Structure formats: C-alpha cells, structure tokens
PDB file of C-alpha atoms in Angstrom:
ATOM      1  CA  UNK A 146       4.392   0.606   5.902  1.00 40.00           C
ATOM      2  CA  UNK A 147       3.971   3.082   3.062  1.00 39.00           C
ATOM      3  CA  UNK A 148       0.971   5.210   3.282  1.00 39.00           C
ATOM      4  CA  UNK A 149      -2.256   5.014   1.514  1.00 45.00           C
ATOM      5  CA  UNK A 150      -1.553   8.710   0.259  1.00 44.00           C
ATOM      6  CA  UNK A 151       1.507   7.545  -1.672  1.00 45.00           C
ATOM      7  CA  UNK A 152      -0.084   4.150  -3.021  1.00 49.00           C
ATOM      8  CA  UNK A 153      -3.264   6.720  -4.524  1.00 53.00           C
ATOM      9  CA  UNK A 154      -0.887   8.713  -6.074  1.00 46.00           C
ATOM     10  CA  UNK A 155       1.206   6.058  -7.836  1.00 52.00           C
ATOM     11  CA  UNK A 156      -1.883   4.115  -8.734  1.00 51.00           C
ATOM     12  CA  UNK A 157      -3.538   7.304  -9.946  1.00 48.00           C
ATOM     13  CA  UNK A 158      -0.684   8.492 -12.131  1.00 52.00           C
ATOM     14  CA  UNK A 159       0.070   5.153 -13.374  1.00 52.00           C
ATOM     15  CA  UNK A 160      -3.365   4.554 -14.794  1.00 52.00           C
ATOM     16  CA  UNK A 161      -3.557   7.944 -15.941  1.00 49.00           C
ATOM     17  CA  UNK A 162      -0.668   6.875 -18.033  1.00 54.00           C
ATOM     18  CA  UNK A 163      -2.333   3.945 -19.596  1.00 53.00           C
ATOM     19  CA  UNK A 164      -5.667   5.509 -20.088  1.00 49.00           C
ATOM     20  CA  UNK A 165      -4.128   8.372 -21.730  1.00 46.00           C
ATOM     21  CA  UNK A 166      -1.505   6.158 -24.171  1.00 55.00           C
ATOM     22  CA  UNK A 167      -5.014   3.711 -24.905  1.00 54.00           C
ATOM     23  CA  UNK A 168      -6.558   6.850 -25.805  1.00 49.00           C
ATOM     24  CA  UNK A 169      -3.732   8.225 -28.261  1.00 48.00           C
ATOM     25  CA  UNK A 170      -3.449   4.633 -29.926  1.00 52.00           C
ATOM     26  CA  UNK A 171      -6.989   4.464 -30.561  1.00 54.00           C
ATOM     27  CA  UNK A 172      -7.443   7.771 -31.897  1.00 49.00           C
ATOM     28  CA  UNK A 173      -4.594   7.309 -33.936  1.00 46.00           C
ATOM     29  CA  UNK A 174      -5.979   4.069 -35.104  1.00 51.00           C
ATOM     30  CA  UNK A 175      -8.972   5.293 -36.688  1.00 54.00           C
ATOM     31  CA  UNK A 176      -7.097   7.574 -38.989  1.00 53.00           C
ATOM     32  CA  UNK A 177      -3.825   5.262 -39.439  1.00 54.00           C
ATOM     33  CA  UNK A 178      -3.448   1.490 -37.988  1.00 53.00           C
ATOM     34  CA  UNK A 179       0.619   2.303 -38.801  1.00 53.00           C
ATOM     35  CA  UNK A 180       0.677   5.224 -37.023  1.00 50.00           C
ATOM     36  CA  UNK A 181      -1.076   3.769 -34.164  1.00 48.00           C
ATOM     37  CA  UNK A 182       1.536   0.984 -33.507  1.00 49.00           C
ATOM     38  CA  UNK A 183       4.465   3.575 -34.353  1.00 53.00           C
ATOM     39  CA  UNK A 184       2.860   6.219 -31.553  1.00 50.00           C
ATOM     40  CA  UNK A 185       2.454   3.316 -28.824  1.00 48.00           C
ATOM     41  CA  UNK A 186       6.451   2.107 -29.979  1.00 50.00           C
ATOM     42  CA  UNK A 187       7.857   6.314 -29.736  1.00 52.00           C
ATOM     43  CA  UNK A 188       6.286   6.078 -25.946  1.00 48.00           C
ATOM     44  CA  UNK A 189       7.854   3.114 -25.012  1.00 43.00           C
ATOM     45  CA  UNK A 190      11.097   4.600 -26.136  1.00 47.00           C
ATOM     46  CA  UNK A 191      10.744   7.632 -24.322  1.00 55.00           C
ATOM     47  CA  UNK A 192      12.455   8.463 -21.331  1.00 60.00           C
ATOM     48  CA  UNK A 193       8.710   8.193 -18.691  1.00 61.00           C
ATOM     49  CA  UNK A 194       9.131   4.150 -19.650  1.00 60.00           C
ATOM     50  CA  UNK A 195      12.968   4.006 -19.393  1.00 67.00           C
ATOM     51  CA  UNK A 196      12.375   5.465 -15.631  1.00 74.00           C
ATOM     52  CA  UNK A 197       8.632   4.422 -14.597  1.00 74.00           C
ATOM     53  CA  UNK A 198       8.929   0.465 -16.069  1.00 75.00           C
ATOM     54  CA  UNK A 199      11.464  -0.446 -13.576  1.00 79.00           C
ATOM     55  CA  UNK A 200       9.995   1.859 -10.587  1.00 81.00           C
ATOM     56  CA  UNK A 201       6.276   0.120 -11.066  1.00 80.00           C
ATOM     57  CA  UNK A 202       8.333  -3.399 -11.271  1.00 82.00           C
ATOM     58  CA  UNK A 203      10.099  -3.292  -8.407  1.00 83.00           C
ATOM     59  CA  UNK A 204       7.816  -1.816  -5.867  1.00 82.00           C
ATOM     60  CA  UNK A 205       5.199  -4.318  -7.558  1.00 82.00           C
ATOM     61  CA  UNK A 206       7.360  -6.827  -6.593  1.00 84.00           C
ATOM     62  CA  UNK A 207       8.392  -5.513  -3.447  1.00 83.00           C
ATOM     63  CA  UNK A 208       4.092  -5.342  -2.776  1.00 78.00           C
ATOM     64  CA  UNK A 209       3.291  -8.440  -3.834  1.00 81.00           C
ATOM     65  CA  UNK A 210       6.328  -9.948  -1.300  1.00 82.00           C
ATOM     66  CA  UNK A 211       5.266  -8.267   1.368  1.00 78.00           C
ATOM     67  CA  UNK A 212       1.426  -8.849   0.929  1.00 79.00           C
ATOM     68  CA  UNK A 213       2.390 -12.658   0.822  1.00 84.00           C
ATOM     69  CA  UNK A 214       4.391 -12.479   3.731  1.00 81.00           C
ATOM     70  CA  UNK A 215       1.472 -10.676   5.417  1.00 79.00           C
ATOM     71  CA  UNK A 216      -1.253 -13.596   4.541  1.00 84.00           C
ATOM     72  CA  UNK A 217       0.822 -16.422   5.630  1.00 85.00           C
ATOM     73  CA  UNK A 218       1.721 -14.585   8.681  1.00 83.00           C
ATOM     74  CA  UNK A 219      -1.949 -13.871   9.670  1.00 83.00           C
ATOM     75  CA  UNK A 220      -2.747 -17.267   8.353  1.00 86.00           C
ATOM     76  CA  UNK A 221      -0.604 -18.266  10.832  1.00 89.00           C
ATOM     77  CA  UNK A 222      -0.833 -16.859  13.756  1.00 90.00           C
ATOM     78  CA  UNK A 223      -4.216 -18.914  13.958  1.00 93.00           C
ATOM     79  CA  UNK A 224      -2.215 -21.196  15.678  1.00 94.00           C
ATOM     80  CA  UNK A 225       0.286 -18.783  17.995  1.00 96.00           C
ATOM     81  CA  UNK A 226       0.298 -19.479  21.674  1.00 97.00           C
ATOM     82  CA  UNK A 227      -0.474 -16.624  23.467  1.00 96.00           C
ATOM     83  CA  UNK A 228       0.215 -14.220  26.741  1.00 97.00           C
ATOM     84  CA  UNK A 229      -1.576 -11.744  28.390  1.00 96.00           C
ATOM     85  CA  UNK A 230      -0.509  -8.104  27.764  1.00 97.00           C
ATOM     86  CA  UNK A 231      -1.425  -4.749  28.622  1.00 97.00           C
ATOM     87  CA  UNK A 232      -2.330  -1.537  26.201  1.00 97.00           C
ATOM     88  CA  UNK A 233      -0.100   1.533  27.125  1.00 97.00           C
ATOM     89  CA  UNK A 234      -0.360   3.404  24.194  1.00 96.00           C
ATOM     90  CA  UNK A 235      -3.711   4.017  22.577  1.00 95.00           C
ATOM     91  CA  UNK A 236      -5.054   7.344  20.373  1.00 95.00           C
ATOM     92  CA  UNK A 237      -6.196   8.305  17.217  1.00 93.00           C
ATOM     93  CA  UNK A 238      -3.312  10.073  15.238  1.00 91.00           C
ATOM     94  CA  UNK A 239      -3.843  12.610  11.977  1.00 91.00           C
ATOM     95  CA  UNK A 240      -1.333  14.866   9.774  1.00 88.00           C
ATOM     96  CA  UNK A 241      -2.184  16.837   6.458  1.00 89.00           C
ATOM     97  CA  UNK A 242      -1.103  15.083   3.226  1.00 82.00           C
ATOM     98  CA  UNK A 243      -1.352  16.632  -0.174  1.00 82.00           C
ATOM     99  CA  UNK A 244      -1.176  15.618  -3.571  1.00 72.00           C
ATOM    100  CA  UNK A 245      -0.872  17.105  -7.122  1.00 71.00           C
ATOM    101  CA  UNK A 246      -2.911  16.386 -10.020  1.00 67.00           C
ATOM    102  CA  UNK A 247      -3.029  18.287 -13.245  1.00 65.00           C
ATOM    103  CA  UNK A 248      -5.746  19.238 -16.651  1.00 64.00           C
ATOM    104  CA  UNK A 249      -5.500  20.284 -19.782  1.00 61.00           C
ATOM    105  CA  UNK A 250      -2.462  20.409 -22.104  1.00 63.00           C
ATOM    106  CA  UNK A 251      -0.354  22.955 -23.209  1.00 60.00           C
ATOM    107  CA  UNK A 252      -1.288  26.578 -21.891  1.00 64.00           C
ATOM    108  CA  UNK A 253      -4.303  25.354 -20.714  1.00 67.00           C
ATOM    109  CA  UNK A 254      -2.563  22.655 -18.365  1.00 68.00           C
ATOM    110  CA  UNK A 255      -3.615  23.250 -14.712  1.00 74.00           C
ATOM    111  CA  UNK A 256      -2.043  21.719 -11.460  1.00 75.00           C
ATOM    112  CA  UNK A 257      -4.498  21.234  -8.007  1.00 76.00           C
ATOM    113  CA  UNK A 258      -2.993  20.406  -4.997  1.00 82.00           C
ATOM    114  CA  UNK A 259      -5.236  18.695  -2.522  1.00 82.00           C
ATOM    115  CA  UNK A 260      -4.847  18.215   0.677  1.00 86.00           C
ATOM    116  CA  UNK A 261      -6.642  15.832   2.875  1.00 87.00           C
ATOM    117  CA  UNK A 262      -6.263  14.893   7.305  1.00 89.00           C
ATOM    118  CA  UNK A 263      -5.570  11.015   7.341  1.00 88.00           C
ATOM    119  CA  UNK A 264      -6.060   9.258  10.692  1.00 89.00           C
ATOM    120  CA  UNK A 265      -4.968   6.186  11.860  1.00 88.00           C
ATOM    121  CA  UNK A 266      -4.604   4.256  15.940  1.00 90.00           C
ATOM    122  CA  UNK A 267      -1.324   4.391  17.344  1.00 91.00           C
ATOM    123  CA  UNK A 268      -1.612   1.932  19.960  1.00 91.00           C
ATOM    124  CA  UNK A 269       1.219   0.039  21.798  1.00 96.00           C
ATOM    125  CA  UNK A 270       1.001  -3.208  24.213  1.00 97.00           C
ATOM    126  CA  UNK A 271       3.241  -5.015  26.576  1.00 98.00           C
ATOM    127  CA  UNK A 272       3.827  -8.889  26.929  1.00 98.00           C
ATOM    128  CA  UNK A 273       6.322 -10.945  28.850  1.00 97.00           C
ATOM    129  CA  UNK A 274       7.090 -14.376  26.925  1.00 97.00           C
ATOM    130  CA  UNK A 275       8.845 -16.336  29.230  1.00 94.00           C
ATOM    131  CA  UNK A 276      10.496 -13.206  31.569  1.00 94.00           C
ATOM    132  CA  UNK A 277      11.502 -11.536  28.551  1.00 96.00           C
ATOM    133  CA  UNK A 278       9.440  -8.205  27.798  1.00 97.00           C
ATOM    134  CA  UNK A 279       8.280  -7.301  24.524  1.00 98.00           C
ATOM    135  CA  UNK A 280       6.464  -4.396  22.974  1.00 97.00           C
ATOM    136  CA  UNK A 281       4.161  -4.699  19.734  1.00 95.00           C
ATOM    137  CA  UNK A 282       1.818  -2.045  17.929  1.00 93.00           C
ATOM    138  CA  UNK A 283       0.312  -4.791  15.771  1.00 91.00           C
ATOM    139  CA  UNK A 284      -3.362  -4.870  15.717  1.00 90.00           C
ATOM    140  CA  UNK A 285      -3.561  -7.191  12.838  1.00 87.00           C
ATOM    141  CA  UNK A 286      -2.402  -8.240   9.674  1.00 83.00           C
ATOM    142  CA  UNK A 287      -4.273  -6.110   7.161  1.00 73.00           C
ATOM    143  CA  UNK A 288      -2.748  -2.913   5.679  1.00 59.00           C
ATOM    144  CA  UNK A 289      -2.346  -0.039   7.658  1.00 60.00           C
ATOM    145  CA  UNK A 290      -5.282   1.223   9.369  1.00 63.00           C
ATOM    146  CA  UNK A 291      -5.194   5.052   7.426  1.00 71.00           C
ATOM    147  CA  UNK A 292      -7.842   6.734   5.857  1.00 74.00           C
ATOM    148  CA  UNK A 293      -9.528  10.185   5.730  1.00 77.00           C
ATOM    149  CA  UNK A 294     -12.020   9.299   8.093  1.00 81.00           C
ATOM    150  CA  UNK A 295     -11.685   8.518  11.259  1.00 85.00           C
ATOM    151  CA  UNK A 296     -14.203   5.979  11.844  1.00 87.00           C
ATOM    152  CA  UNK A 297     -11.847   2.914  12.015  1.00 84.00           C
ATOM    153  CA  UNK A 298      -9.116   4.859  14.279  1.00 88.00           C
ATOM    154  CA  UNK A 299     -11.527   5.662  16.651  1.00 91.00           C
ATOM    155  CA  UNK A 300     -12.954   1.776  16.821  1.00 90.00           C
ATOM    156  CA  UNK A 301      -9.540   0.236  17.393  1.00 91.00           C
ATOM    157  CA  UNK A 302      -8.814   3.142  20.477  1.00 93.00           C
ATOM    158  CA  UNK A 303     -12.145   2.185  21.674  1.00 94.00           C
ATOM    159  CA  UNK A 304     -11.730  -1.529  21.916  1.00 94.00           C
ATOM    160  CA  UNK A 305      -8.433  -1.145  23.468  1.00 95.00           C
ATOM    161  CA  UNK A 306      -7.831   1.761  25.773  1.00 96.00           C
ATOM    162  CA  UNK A 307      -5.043   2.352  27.837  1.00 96.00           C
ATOM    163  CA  UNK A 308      -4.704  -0.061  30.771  1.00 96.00           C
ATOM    164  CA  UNK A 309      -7.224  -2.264  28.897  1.00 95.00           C
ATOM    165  CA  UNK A 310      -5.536  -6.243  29.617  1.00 97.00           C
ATOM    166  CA  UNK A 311      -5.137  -8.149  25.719  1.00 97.00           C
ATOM    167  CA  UNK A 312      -4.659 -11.624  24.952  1.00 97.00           C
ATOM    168  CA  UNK A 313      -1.572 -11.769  22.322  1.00 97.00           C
ATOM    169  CA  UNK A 314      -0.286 -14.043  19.929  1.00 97.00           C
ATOM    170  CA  UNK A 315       3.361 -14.208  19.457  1.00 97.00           C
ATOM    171  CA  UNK A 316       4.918 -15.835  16.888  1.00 95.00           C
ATOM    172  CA  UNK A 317       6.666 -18.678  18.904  1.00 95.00           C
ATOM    173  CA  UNK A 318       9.993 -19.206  16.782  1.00 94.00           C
ATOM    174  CA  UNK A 319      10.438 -14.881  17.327  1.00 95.00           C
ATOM    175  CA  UNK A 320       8.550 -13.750  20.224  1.00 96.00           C
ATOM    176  CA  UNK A 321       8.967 -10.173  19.341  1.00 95.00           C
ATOM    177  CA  UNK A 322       6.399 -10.596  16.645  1.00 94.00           C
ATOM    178  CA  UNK A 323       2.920 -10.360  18.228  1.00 95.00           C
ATOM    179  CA  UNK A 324      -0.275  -9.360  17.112  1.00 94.00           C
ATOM    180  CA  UNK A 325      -3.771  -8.331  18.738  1.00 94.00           C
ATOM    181  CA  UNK A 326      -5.926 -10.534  16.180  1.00 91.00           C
ATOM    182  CA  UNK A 327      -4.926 -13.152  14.539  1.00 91.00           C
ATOM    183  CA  UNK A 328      -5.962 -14.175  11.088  1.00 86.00           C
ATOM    184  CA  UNK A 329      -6.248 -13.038   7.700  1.00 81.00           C
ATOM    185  CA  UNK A 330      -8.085 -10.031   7.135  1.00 71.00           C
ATOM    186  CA  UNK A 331     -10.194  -9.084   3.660  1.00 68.00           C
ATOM    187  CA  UNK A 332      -7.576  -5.910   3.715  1.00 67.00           C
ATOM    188  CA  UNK A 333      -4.610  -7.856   3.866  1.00 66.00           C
ATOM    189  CA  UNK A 334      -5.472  -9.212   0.230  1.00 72.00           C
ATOM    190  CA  UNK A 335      -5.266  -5.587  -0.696  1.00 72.00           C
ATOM    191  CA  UNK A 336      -1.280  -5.301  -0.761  1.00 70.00           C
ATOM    192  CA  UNK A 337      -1.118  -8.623  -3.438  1.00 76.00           C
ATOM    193  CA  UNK A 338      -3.434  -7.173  -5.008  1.00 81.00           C
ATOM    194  CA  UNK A 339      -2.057  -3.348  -5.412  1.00 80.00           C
ATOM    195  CA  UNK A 340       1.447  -5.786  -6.605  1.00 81.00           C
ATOM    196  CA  UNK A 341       0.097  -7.244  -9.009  1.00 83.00           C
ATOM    197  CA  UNK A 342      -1.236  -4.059 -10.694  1.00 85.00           C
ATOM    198  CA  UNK A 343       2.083  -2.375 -10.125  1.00 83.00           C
ATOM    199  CA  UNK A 344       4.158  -5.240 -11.843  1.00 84.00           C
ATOM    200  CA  UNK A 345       1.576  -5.114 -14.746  1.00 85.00           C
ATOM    201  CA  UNK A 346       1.807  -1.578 -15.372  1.00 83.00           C
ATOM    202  CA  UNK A 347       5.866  -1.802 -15.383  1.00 81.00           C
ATOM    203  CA  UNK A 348       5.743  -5.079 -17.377  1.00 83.00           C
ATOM    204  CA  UNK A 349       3.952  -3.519 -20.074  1.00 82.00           C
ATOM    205  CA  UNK A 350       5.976   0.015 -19.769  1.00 79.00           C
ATOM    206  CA  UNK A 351       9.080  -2.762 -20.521  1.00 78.00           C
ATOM    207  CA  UNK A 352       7.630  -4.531 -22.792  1.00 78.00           C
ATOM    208  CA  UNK A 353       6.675  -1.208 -24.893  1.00 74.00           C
ATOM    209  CA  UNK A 354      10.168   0.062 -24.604  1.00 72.00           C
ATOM    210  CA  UNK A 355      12.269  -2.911 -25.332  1.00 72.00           C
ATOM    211  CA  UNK A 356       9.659  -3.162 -28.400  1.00 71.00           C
ATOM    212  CA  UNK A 357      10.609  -0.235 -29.163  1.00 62.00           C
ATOM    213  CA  UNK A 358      14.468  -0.273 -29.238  1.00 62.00           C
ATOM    214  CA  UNK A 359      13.783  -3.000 -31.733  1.00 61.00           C
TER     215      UNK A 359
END
C-alpha cells in the first residue's frame, strides 16, 4: 500500500495548487473579468497541467479501484468460513520520513523539510485451509495502519502477540486471502474517498488545459 506520507504530500501540493490558481483568478477578477479567464486558460496550458492532470487522474483512478475493491472485500468477508491460526510475527515498526514544503516567492521563497517517525504493526499469522499452509499480515480491511503516533501500532501488537491463537477468515474461492477482522471499517472509506479528490483535481487540471489549447 502507498504510505500516508506520500498521500499528504500529493494531497497537500495538489490543493496548494488550486488554492493558489483560485486566488490569482480572483484577484485578477477584481481588476479585469478578461484577464481573469485568460490567467486561469495560460495555467492550464502550462506545462504543471500537461504533467500533473494525468498523474492526479490516474492514481485517482487507481484509488478509487482499489478502495472499492477494499469495501466489497471487507463487506465480504462477513460471510468467510474460517480456521484457527497462530500469530508469529507481531511488533510495532517506525522509519523517518520527510517532506518538503516551501514560502514566499521569488528571493524570498523558502523550502522546510520536515521530518516525522511513522509507526505501524507488522504482524504475521499462520492458517492451514484444508492441509495447505498459508501466511497473511492482514488485520483488516481499512488503510494501512501508519501514523505518527504510535497509539494504534501498539493496540493491534497488544491484542495479538506472538503465540496468541486467531480465528481467520479466508476468502473461500482463494484461501491465501485471509484477514483478522472481517468487515468494513470507517477507514476503509478513506481510499474512495482520497480517489475521488485525486480524479477531481486532474479532471479539472484537463479540463483547464484542453480549454486552453482551444
């Protein structure tokens, strides 16, 4: 799964982008309706759109698929036989991940780097579906379980230490897929929902710069 520090820094920079063109048109407005529409059509002409539209499209699309797959699987699983496993993996992981922002214009333009210790549960299980072995790592099927605190990570270690004997469902037409608890989650709304504003923010970057070639 792609990691919350790359979806913040998408999400960030793409609504920086719209915030700041809103900003321009509506300046530009109050002086000059025509120069308003003619500053919004130069953007989508330049080469940001001509790279950005399709990037936010596609992984907006690619988001919004696999958020979709995610609910029906969840939704699913309701229903998944199950077998008893056993946890063999279970701790809280962490690594450093930074990102750039920047202020200003011109001279006065500054670029921060932050960097901030994400932590998630890496926790694997056993099961035997009729004498085969399997292996799964799925707890359940929200997004992935990172953040900057460590709260959650520590819950999902807690509730399932090593040794500790689980009840999973396993998808019955592909045993492999398993999962710890079954249902849909409130986070596993949150991938749909990051597509949607991804395929949005490309639509419009395409619709500016097709506008604009016009």
């Amino acid at each position: 799964m792609i990691v919350f520090g790359l979806f913040g820094v998408f999400v960030l920079f793409a609504f920086g982008f719209v915030i700041f063109l809103k900003m321009k048109t509506t300046v530009l407005a109050r002086s000059s309706p025509g120069a308003a529409v003619a500053a919004v059509n130069s953007q989508g002409s330049g080469c940001f759109q001509k790279i950005a539209g399709p990037i936010f499209t596609f992984m907006g699309i690619a988001l919004l698929s696999v958020g979709i797959l995610n609910i029906r699987k969840g939704s699913a699983s309701n229903d998944w036989p199950t077998t008893r496993g056993e946890v063999f993996t279970s701790e809280v992981q962490s690594r450093l991940e930074t990102s750039d922002s920047s202020s200003g214009s011109g001279s006065r333009r500054r670029r921060k780097t932050t960097t901030t210790t994400v932590y998630w549960a890496e926790m694997k299980y056993s099961y035997v579906v009729e004498g085969v072995s399997f292996e799964g790592d799925r707890v359940d099927y929200g997004m992935e379980s990172r953040s900057s605190k460590r709260t959650r990570a520590d819950e999902i270690v807690a509730l399932y230490p090593v040794g500790e004997e689980v009840l999973v469902y396993y998808d019955p037409s592909d045993p492999s897929e398993a999962v710890l608890e079954p249902g849909v989650g409130a986070a596993a709304f949150l991938f749909p929902l990051i597509g949607v504003v991804f395929t949005l923010i490309g639509l419009v970057m395409l619709f500016f710069l097709f506008r604009g070639k016009r």
